[in-house]
Amino acid sequence: MYDVAIVGCGIVGAAAAWELSQYRLAVAILERENDVAVGTTKANSAIIHAGYDPKPHTKMAVLNIEGVHLAKELCQRLDVPYRQCGSLVVAFSPDEIPILQELCERGKINGVQDLQLLDRQQLHQVEPNLSESAEGALYAPTAAIVSPWEYALALAETAVQNGVNLFLNSEVISIRKEEEGFCLTIPGGEIRARTILNAAGVCADIVHNLIASPAYRIQPSRGEYYLLDKAEGSRAQHVIFQCPVPEGKGVLVSPTVHGNLIVGPNSQNVNIAQGTATTRSGLEFVMKQAQKSLPSIEFGQSIRNFAGIRANTEIDDFIIEEAADTPGFFDLAGIKSPGLTAAPAIAKLVVRMLREKGLVMEEKEHIVNTRKRIRFKECGQSQKEALARSNPAYGRMICRCESITEGEILDTLHTPIPPVSLDGVKRRCGAGMGRCQGGFCGPRVLEIIARENKCSPCQVLQEKAGTYILTGSTKGSIN
Amino acid sequence: MYDLIVIGGGPAGLAAACKAYADGLRSILVIERDKELGGILNQCIHNGFGLHYFKEELTGPEYAQRFVTMLGETSAKVLLDTMVLDFTPDREVHILNKIDGYQILQAKSIVLSMGCRERTRGAVMIPGQRPSGVFTAGTAQRYVNMEGYMVGRRIVILGSGDIGLIMARRMSLEGARVLACIELMPYSTGLNRNIVQCLHDYNIPLYLSHTIVDIKGDARVEQVVVAKVDENRTPIQGAEFSLDCDTILLSVGLIAENELTRQAGIEIDSRTNGAIVFENMETSRSGVFACGNVVHVHDLVDFVTAEGERAGRAAARHAKGETAKDGTVFELQADNGVTYVVPQKLRVDTPGKYVDVAFRTNKVSENSNIRVWSGRKPIACYHREYLAPGEMQRIALPLKLLEKAEGSVIKVSIEEAEDQ
């Protein structure tokens, strides 16, 4: 019997797991896919929002502000790429200046520090590639960029090291109430838990309705993006927003922690099945909107397009509460933007809620609360020499574009949550993330996974179940 | 201290190293990041290589082996499975491999011959879902020809570049069904002989002025939607059809791999995405030469070899202290109908009587003249029956003609010949 079962291991589930793993509790995470952080967490703008956007006194506002501080500390402690580059909300006509003032006021009420209104001249000085029509901006120095999947991975890995049980490929099919809690059915088994945290992202309403009476409906909203080559990485110095529109924060342009430029998203209601497909019209819209901010972006440098889904609900706030008719079932639902920012604060809130409900929270004496991984390309010359000497695998470059060595790929295969796919390796060390998108290193990474996992190359996946790469041997030979 | 370090052991680098040895250099190092020399030729197991250079038809590995053997008979050293991380203006080369770890080597001359890579789905922005089963043609070729694995059973090829065409035949021979080759442009970007031998001979339809507008498949590719495009390359609505397939191969262009070149601050031509070179393949950095697909993408390896030899010869001269003299430098520019020109710079005071000039045209044309201009004055004219963007053009420009040139700019253009 687990004390807590967390359904879903995106950033929200991972943060909850990490927070709970510090206490003497039996915790399980049930993740539908073959890896963590593969839903909305892997396909978003990758931004730690400063917090001027949410309406004051909402959960969103409070948890956003708290999340900014927590994220900074956590990313440092868990070795997650994070850069506090600041954000700009830009007014492209004098009419939009009042919107900036309003956002600034709201930000001050929310408790955002160091907000500053920039005039035309100041703005063009700090962001030289901005369109000539930019009239002014709200500058938020506390905004940051982060690697969202590595953030979630780091939290989940550390939680696992602290004793949390992660069940992958474990979609919750049904939930029934038992005398002492719940029984969750997953493929090939059952999990019993006193408490359930529903962190199922865009499927949260489905999970909710398995046991509780319907209380909200998720309306998935798709956002499409471009990822541009590192040659475009310095086109923007800050996260550049346009003034918000009713559909969301509009199309942004931002550097990424990996040195690329990210451009997007649009906003379109979709059903989950079509959710992560990109469309010609959507991408064209994003391109046109982004050129309003930075006309000089070279879209010819695009290396990947993708789409992510927001878990929107009819409620303009996060839904973080115990289900009215099902004590012990807690929703962490409708976590749209700024969910990535708020995640660690949501986790702390959950711990307070569980404690109030009588769950005994005793701190563990020893916990793992740091994480470190080798990033060969960021090492100095002498470190590189030492690494290659200590382990020859660091002397073999596998991914040319991102300079990732065989040693780093082997490291990922021996982490607490080892990857089973090329994309899983990519998220953990960056191999295949570059301009050739795995064209050169894909076959090598596949070979390494097959070798280390002692499986046939034909069993190695690109990403989720069913995404096989090879279909057999040539000429039916025995390979 | 090496006389010459060659970065990249494909056909360009091998030719450069062999020629530098023939010209008297003895301390030569070839650095290759793969497990063996030969570069992309090793996975090109079809024939058709060497018709110009060896006057016979060889497979890719056979062609490569001739140079590997030749190199083996020299004193040149080879480092395999070795990556060059960086090289400095004073020609320090930083390398990494499993045996020696991280090392810094010094060279008098450097030849850059890193080749090129393929454009990907992200670069051509094909919308749709993102299932597995979308490969660049070259990656698929590696899996099939070198690793011995099939990448799919029902194949659609986007782009009619040469690798895509070759793979159409290759997959057919392996028992896969190639449903179609889809080309955005109204003409193929591959060699004519490949259209005939790889598509027509296997009854594979070629759809010109078409593109893939949607990819369907949640886990693996299940279907592609193809549409005709108008003269602006915009898909025409209502003119779509779909093909059920499990694999898409992309042959949508190659990009010179110039990370090291850029890192070193060498001037790059925005048209070729390769280094700007002089007639002897020297880059904007003295003592650093470049050749092969890293300079501009070739159709035929024979010409890569020729370019490698030119770079090797010049690198040998530089290492022996016979540096190029500061004389008149002409700039070669692409004009009407021409997309790029290599070399981009030309020293008059160079050995030989001719300078090889390579370029590509921007459309298919018949019965045309290639004109070389000095200002408004035509100084040379070459007639061609047929020109196509898929086939690189080469002219041998007599240096003597430049004596009559005015100013410092030479332009190359295409015009239709008058009917005779």
JSON list of N, CA and C in Angstrom, two decimals, chain A residues 218-262:
[
{"chain": "A", "resi": 218, "resn": "ILE", "atom": "N", "xyz": [-10.88, 19.41, -19.67]},
{"chain": "A", "resi": 218, "resn": "ILE", "atom": "CA", "xyz": [-9.66, 19.96, -20.29]},
{"chain": "A", "resi": 218, "resn": "ILE", "atom": "C", "xyz": [-9.94, 20.24, -21.76]},
{"chain": "A", "resi": 219, "resn": "GLN", "atom": "N", "xyz": [-9.66, 21.44, -22.19]},
{"chain": "A", "resi": 219, "resn": "GLN", "atom": "CA", "xyz": [-9.74, 21.76, -23.62]},
{"chain": "A", "resi": 219, "resn": "GLN", "atom": "C", "xyz": [-8.31, 21.90, -24.14]},
{"chain": "A", "resi": 220, "resn": "PRO", "atom": "N", "xyz": [-7.79, 20.83, -24.76]},
{"chain": "A", "resi": 220, "resn": "PRO", "atom": "CA", "xyz": [-6.41, 20.91, -25.23]},
{"chain": "A", "resi": 220, "resn": "PRO", "atom": "C", "xyz": [-6.25, 22.04, -26.25]},
{"chain": "A", "resi": 221, "resn": "SER", "atom": "N", "xyz": [-5.20, 22.79, -26.09]},
{"chain": "A", "resi": 221, "resn": "SER", "atom": "CA", "xyz": [-4.92, 23.91, -27.01]},
{"chain": "A", "resi": 221, "resn": "SER", "atom": "C", "xyz": [-3.51, 23.74, -27.53]},
{"chain": "A", "resi": 222, "resn": "ARG", "atom": "N", "xyz": [-3.42, 23.67, -28.86]},
{"chain": "A", "resi": 222, "resn": "ARG", "atom": "CA", "xyz": [-2.13, 23.36, -29.47]},
{"chain": "A", "resi": 222, "resn": "ARG", "atom": "C", "xyz": [-1.31, 24.62, -29.72]},
{"chain": "A", "resi": 223, "resn": "GLY", "atom": "N", "xyz": [-0.03, 24.51, -29.47]},
{"chain": "A", "resi": 223, "resn": "GLY", "atom": "CA", "xyz": [0.90, 25.58, -29.80]},
{"chain": "A", "resi": 223, "resn": "GLY", "atom": "C", "xyz": [2.00, 25.02, -30.67]},
{"chain": "A", "resi": 224, "resn": "GLU", "atom": "N", "xyz": [2.24, 25.67, -31.82]},
{"chain": "A", "resi": 224, "resn": "GLU", "atom": "CA", "xyz": [3.26, 25.18, -32.74]},
{"chain": "A", "resi": 224, "resn": "GLU", "atom": "C", "xyz": [4.52, 26.05, -32.66]},
{"chain": "A", "resi": 225, "resn": "TYR", "atom": "N", "xyz": [5.65, 25.40, -32.87]},
{"chain": "A", "resi": 225, "resn": "TYR", "atom": "CA", "xyz": [6.94, 26.09, -32.69]},
{"chain": "A", "resi": 225, "resn": "TYR", "atom": "C", "xyz": [7.93, 25.79, -33.82]},
{"chain": "A", "resi": 226, "resn": "TYR", "atom": "N", "xyz": [8.87, 26.70, -33.94]},
{"chain": "A", "resi": 226, "resn": "TYR", "atom": "CA", "xyz": [10.08, 26.47, -34.72]},
{"chain": "A", "resi": 226, "resn": "TYR", "atom": "C", "xyz": [11.25, 26.42, -33.74]},
{"chain": "A", "resi": 227, "resn": "LEU", "atom": "N", "xyz": [12.19, 25.51, -33.99]},
{"chain": "A", "resi": 227, "resn": "LEU", "atom": "CA", "xyz": [13.47, 25.57, -33.31]},
{"chain": "A", "resi": 227, "resn": "LEU", "atom": "C", "xyz": [14.51, 25.89, -34.37]},
{"chain": "A", "resi": 228, "resn": "LEU", "atom": "N", "xyz": [15.29, 26.93, -34.14]},
{"chain": "A", "resi": 228, "resn": "LEU", "atom": "CA", "xyz": [16.25, 27.36, -35.16]},
{"chain": "A", "resi": 228, "resn": "LEU", "atom": "C", "xyz": [17.69, 27.01, -34.75]},
{"chain": "A", "resi": 229, "resn": "ASP", "atom": "N", "xyz": [18.50, 26.88, -35.75]},
{"chain": "A", "resi": 229, "resn": "ASP", "atom": "CA", "xyz": [19.92, 26.56, -35.58]},
{"chain": "A", "resi": 229, "resn": "ASP", "atom": "C", "xyz": [20.60, 27.56, -34.64]},
{"chain": "A", "resi": 230, "resn": "LYS", "atom": "N", "xyz": [21.70, 27.08, -34.05]},
{"chain": "A", "resi": 230, "resn": "LYS", "atom": "CA", "xyz": [22.47, 27.94, -33.15]},
{"chain": "A", "resi": 230, "resn": "LYS", "atom": "C", "xyz": [22.99, 29.20, -33.84]},
{"chain": "A", "resi": 231, "resn": "ALA", "atom": "N", "xyz": [23.09, 29.14, -35.16]},
{"chain": "A", "resi": 231, "resn": "ALA", "atom": "CA", "xyz": [23.51, 30.33, -35.91]},
{"chain": "A", "resi": 231, "resn": "ALA", "atom": "C", "xyz": [22.54, 31.48, -35.65]},
{"chain": "A", "resi": 232, "resn": "GLU", "atom": "N", "xyz": [21.29, 31.14, -35.28]},
{"chain": "A", "resi": 232, "resn": "GLU", "atom": "CA", "xyz": [20.28, 32.17, -34.99]},
{"chain": "A", "resi": 232, "resn": "GLU", "atom": "C", "xyz": [20.14, 32.41, -33.48]},
{"chain": "A", "resi": 233, "resn": "GLY", "atom": "N", "xyz": [20.91, 31.67, -32.69]},
{"chain": "A", "resi": 233, "resn": "GLY", "atom": "CA", "xyz": [20.72, 31.67, -31.24]},
{"chain": "A", "resi": 233, "resn": "GLY", "atom": "C", "xyz": [20.88, 33.03, -30.58]},
{"chain": "A", "resi": 234, "resn": "SER", "atom": "N", "xyz": [21.68, 33.90, -31.18]},
{"chain": "A", "resi": 234, "resn": "SER", "atom": "CA", "xyz": [21.90, 35.20, -30.54]},
{"chain": "A", "resi": 234, "resn": "SER", "atom": "C", "xyz": [21.05, 36.30, -31.17]},
{"chain": "A", "resi": 235, "resn": "ARG", "atom": "N", "xyz": [20.09, 35.90, -31.98]},
{"chain": "A", "resi": 235, "resn": "ARG", "atom": "CA", "xyz": [19.19, 36.88, -32.60]},
{"chain": "A", "resi": 235, "resn": "ARG", "atom": "C", "xyz": [18.42, 37.64, -31.51]},
{"chain": "A", "resi": 236, "resn": "ALA", "atom": "N", "xyz": [18.05, 36.92, -30.45]},
{"chain": "A", "resi": 236, "resn": "ALA", "atom": "CA", "xyz": [17.34, 37.54, -29.33]},
{"chain": "A", "resi": 236, "resn": "ALA", "atom": "C", "xyz": [18.18, 37.41, -28.06]},
{"chain": "A", "resi": 237, "resn": "GLN", "atom": "N", "xyz": [18.21, 38.46, -27.26]},
{"chain": "A", "resi": 237, "resn": "GLN", "atom": "CA", "xyz": [18.96, 38.42, -26.00]},
{"chain": "A", "resi": 237, "resn": "GLN", "atom": "C", "xyz": [18.06, 38.05, -24.83]},
{"chain": "A", "resi": 238, "resn": "HIS", "atom": "N", "xyz": [16.76, 38.36, -24.97]},
{"chain": "A", "resi": 238, "resn": "HIS", "atom": "CA", "xyz": [15.80, 38.11, -23.90]},
{"chain": "A", "resi": 238, "resn": "HIS", "atom": "C", "xyz": [14.66, 37.26, -24.45]},
{"chain": "A", "resi": 239, "resn": "VAL", "atom": "N", "xyz": [13.80, 36.81, -23.54]},
{"chain": "A", "resi": 239, "resn": "VAL", "atom": "CA", "xyz": [12.54, 36.24, -23.98]},
{"chain": "A", "resi": 239, "resn": "VAL", "atom": "C", "xyz": [11.69, 37.43, -24.45]},
{"chain": "A", "resi": 240, "resn": "ILE", "atom": "N", "xyz": [11.29, 37.42, -25.72]},
{"chain": "A", "resi": 240, "resn": "ILE", "atom": "CA", "xyz": [10.58, 38.58, -26.25]},
{"chain": "A", "resi": 240, "resn": "ILE", "atom": "C", "xyz": [9.12, 38.22, -26.49]},
{"chain": "A", "resi": 241, "resn": "PHE", "atom": "N", "xyz": [8.25, 38.84, -25.66]},
{"chain": "A", "resi": 241, "resn": "PHE", "atom": "CA", "xyz": [6.81, 38.65, -25.82]},
{"chain": "A", "resi": 241, "resn": "PHE", "atom": "C", "xyz": [6.22, 39.84, -26.56]},
{"chain": "A", "resi": 242, "resn": "GLN", "atom": "N", "xyz": [5.08, 39.58, -27.19]},
{"chain": "A", "resi": 242, "resn": "GLN", "atom": "CA", "xyz": [4.27, 40.68, -27.68]},
{"chain": "A", "resi": 242, "resn": "GLN", "atom": "C", "xyz": [3.20, 40.93, -26.62]},
{"chain": "A", "resi": 243, "resn": "CYS", "atom": "N", "xyz": [2.45, 42.03, -26.75]},
{"chain": "A", "resi": 243, "resn": "CYS", "atom": "CA", "xyz": [1.42, 42.29, -25.75]},
{"chain": "A", "resi": 243, "resn": "CYS", "atom": "C", "xyz": [0.39, 41.16, -25.77]},
{"chain": "A", "resi": 244, "resn": "PRO", "atom": "N", "xyz": [-0.06, 40.73, -24.58]},
{"chain": "A", "resi": 244, "resn": "PRO", "atom": "CA", "xyz": [-0.95, 39.56, -24.53]},
{"chain": "A", "resi": 244, "resn": "PRO", "atom": "C", "xyz": [-2.27, 39.80, -25.26]},
{"chain": "A", "resi": 245, "resn": "VAL", "atom": "N", "xyz": [-2.77, 38.72, -25.85]},
{"chain": "A", "resi": 245, "resn": "VAL", "atom": "CA", "xyz": [-4.07, 38.74, -26.52]},
{"chain": "A", "resi": 245, "resn": "VAL", "atom": "C", "xyz": [-4.95, 37.73, -25.77]},
{"chain": "A", "resi": 246, "resn": "PRO", "atom": "N", "xyz": [-6.26, 37.76, -26.01]},
{"chain": "A", "resi": 246, "resn": "PRO", "atom": "CA", "xyz": [-7.13, 36.86, -25.23]},
{"chain": "A", "resi": 246, "resn": "PRO", "atom": "C", "xyz": [-6.72, 35.39, -25.31]},
{"chain": "A", "resi": 247, "resn": "GLU", "atom": "N", "xyz": [-6.13, 34.96, -26.45]},
{"chain": "A", "resi": 247, "resn": "GLU", "atom": "CA", "xyz": [-5.81, 33.53, -26.61]},
{"chain": "A", "resi": 247, "resn": "GLU", "atom": "C", "xyz": [-4.57, 33.12, -25.82]},
{"chain": "A", "resi": 248, "resn": "GLY", "atom": "N", "xyz": [-3.84, 34.07, -25.30]},
{"chain": "A", "resi": 248, "resn": "GLY", "atom": "CA", "xyz": [-2.64, 33.68, -24.57]},
{"chain": "A", "resi": 248, "resn": "GLY", "atom": "C", "xyz": [-1.61, 34.79, -24.64]},
{"chain": "A", "resi": 249, "resn": "LYS", "atom": "N", "xyz": [-0.36, 34.38, -24.42]},
{"chain": "A", "resi": 249, "resn": "LYS", "atom": "CA", "xyz": [0.70, 35.38, -24.35]},
{"chain": "A", "resi": 249, "resn": "LYS", "atom": "C", "xyz": [1.24, 35.73, -25.73]},
{"chain": "A", "resi": 250, "resn": "GLY", "atom": "N", "xyz": [0.63, 35.19, -26.76]},
{"chain": "A", "resi": 250, "resn": "GLY", "atom": "CA", "xyz": [1.07, 35.53, -28.11]},
{"chain": "A", "resi": 250, "resn": "GLY", "atom": "C", "xyz": [2.34, 34.82, -28.50]},
{"chain": "A", "resi": 251, "resn": "VAL", "atom": "N", "xyz": [2.83, 35.14, -29.69]},
{"chain": "A", "resi": 251, "resn": "VAL", "atom": "CA", "xyz": [4.02, 34.47, -30.21]},
{"chain": "A", "resi": 251, "resn": "VAL", "atom": "C", "xyz": [5.27, 35.11, -29.61]},
{"chain": "A", "resi": 252, "resn": "LEU", "atom": "N", "xyz": [6.14, 34.28, -29.08]},
{"chain": "A", "resi": 252, "resn": "LEU", "atom": "CA", "xyz": [7.36, 34.79, -28.47]},
{"chain": "A", "resi": 252, "resn": "LEU", "atom": "C", "xyz": [8.57, 34.32, -29.25]},
{"chain": "A", "resi": 253, "resn": "VAL", "atom": "N", "xyz": [9.65, 35.02, -29.05]},
{"chain": "A", "resi": 253, "resn": "VAL", "atom": "CA", "xyz": [10.94, 34.62, -29.60]},
{"chain": "A", "resi": 253, "resn": "VAL", "atom": "C", "xyz": [11.91, 34.60, -28.44]},
{"chain": "A", "resi": 254, "resn": "SER", "atom": "N", "xyz": [12.66, 33.52, -28.33]},
{"chain": "A", "resi": 254, "resn": "SER", "atom": "CA", "xyz": [13.53, 33.42, -27.15]},
{"chain": "A", "resi": 254, "resn": "SER", "atom": "C", "xyz": [14.77, 32.59, -27.47]},
{"chain": "A", "resi": 255, "resn": "PRO", "atom": "N", "xyz": [15.88, 32.96, -26.84]},
{"chain": "A", "resi": 255, "resn": "PRO", "atom": "CA", "xyz": [17.01, 32.05, -26.90]},
{"chain": "A", "resi": 255, "resn": "PRO", "atom": "C", "xyz": [16.67, 30.81, -26.07]},
{"chain": "A", "resi": 256, "resn": "THR", "atom": "N", "xyz": [17.32, 29.68, -26.33]},
{"chain": "A", "resi": 256, "resn": "THR", "atom": "CA", "xyz": [17.14, 28.51, -25.46]},
{"chain": "A", "resi": 256, "resn": "THR", "atom": "C", "xyz": [18.43, 28.27, -24.69]},
{"chain": "A", "resi": 257, "resn": "VAL", "atom": "N", "xyz": [18.32, 27.50, -23.61]},
{"chain": "A", "resi": 257, "resn": "VAL", "atom": "CA", "xyz": [19.53, 27.22, -22.82]},
{"chain": "A", "resi": 257, "resn": "VAL", "atom": "C", "xyz": [20.53, 26.40, -23.63]},
{"chain": "A", "resi": 258, "resn": "HIS", "atom": "N", "xyz": [20.07, 25.77, -24.71]},
{"chain": "A", "resi": 258, "resn": "HIS", "atom": "CA", "xyz": [20.99, 24.98, -25.52]},
{"chain": "A", "resi": 258, "resn": "HIS", "atom": "C", "xyz": [21.65, 25.82, -26.61]},
{"chain": "A", "resi": 259, "resn": "GLY", "atom": "N", "xyz": [21.28, 27.09, -26.69]},
{"chain": "A", "resi": 259, "resn": "GLY", "atom": "CA", "xyz": [21.94, 27.99, -27.64]},
{"chain": "A", "resi": 259, "resn": "GLY", "atom": "C", "xyz": [21.18, 28.20, -28.93]},
{"chain": "A", "resi": 260, "resn": "ASN", "atom": "N", "xyz": [19.98, 27.61, -29.04]},
{"chain": "A", "resi": 260, "resn": "ASN", "atom": "CA", "xyz": [19.16, 27.79, -30.25]},
{"chain": "A", "resi": 260, "resn": "ASN", "atom": "C", "xyz": [18.22, 28.97, -30.06]},
{"chain": "A", "resi": 261, "resn": "LEU", "atom": "N", "xyz": [17.38, 29.18, -31.05]},
{"chain": "A", "resi": 261, "resn": "LEU", "atom": "CA", "xyz": [16.33, 30.19, -30.95]},
{"chain": "A", "resi": 261, "resn": "LEU", "atom": "C", "xyz": [15.01, 29.44, -31.08]},
{"chain": "A", "resi": 262, "resn": "ILE", "atom": "N", "xyz": [14.07, 29.74, -30.16]},
{"chain": "A", "resi": 262, "resn": "ILE", "atom": "CA", "xyz": [12.75, 29.11, -30.24]},
{"chain": "A", "resi": 262, "resn": "ILE", "atom": "C", "xyz": [11.73, 30.19, -30.60]}
]
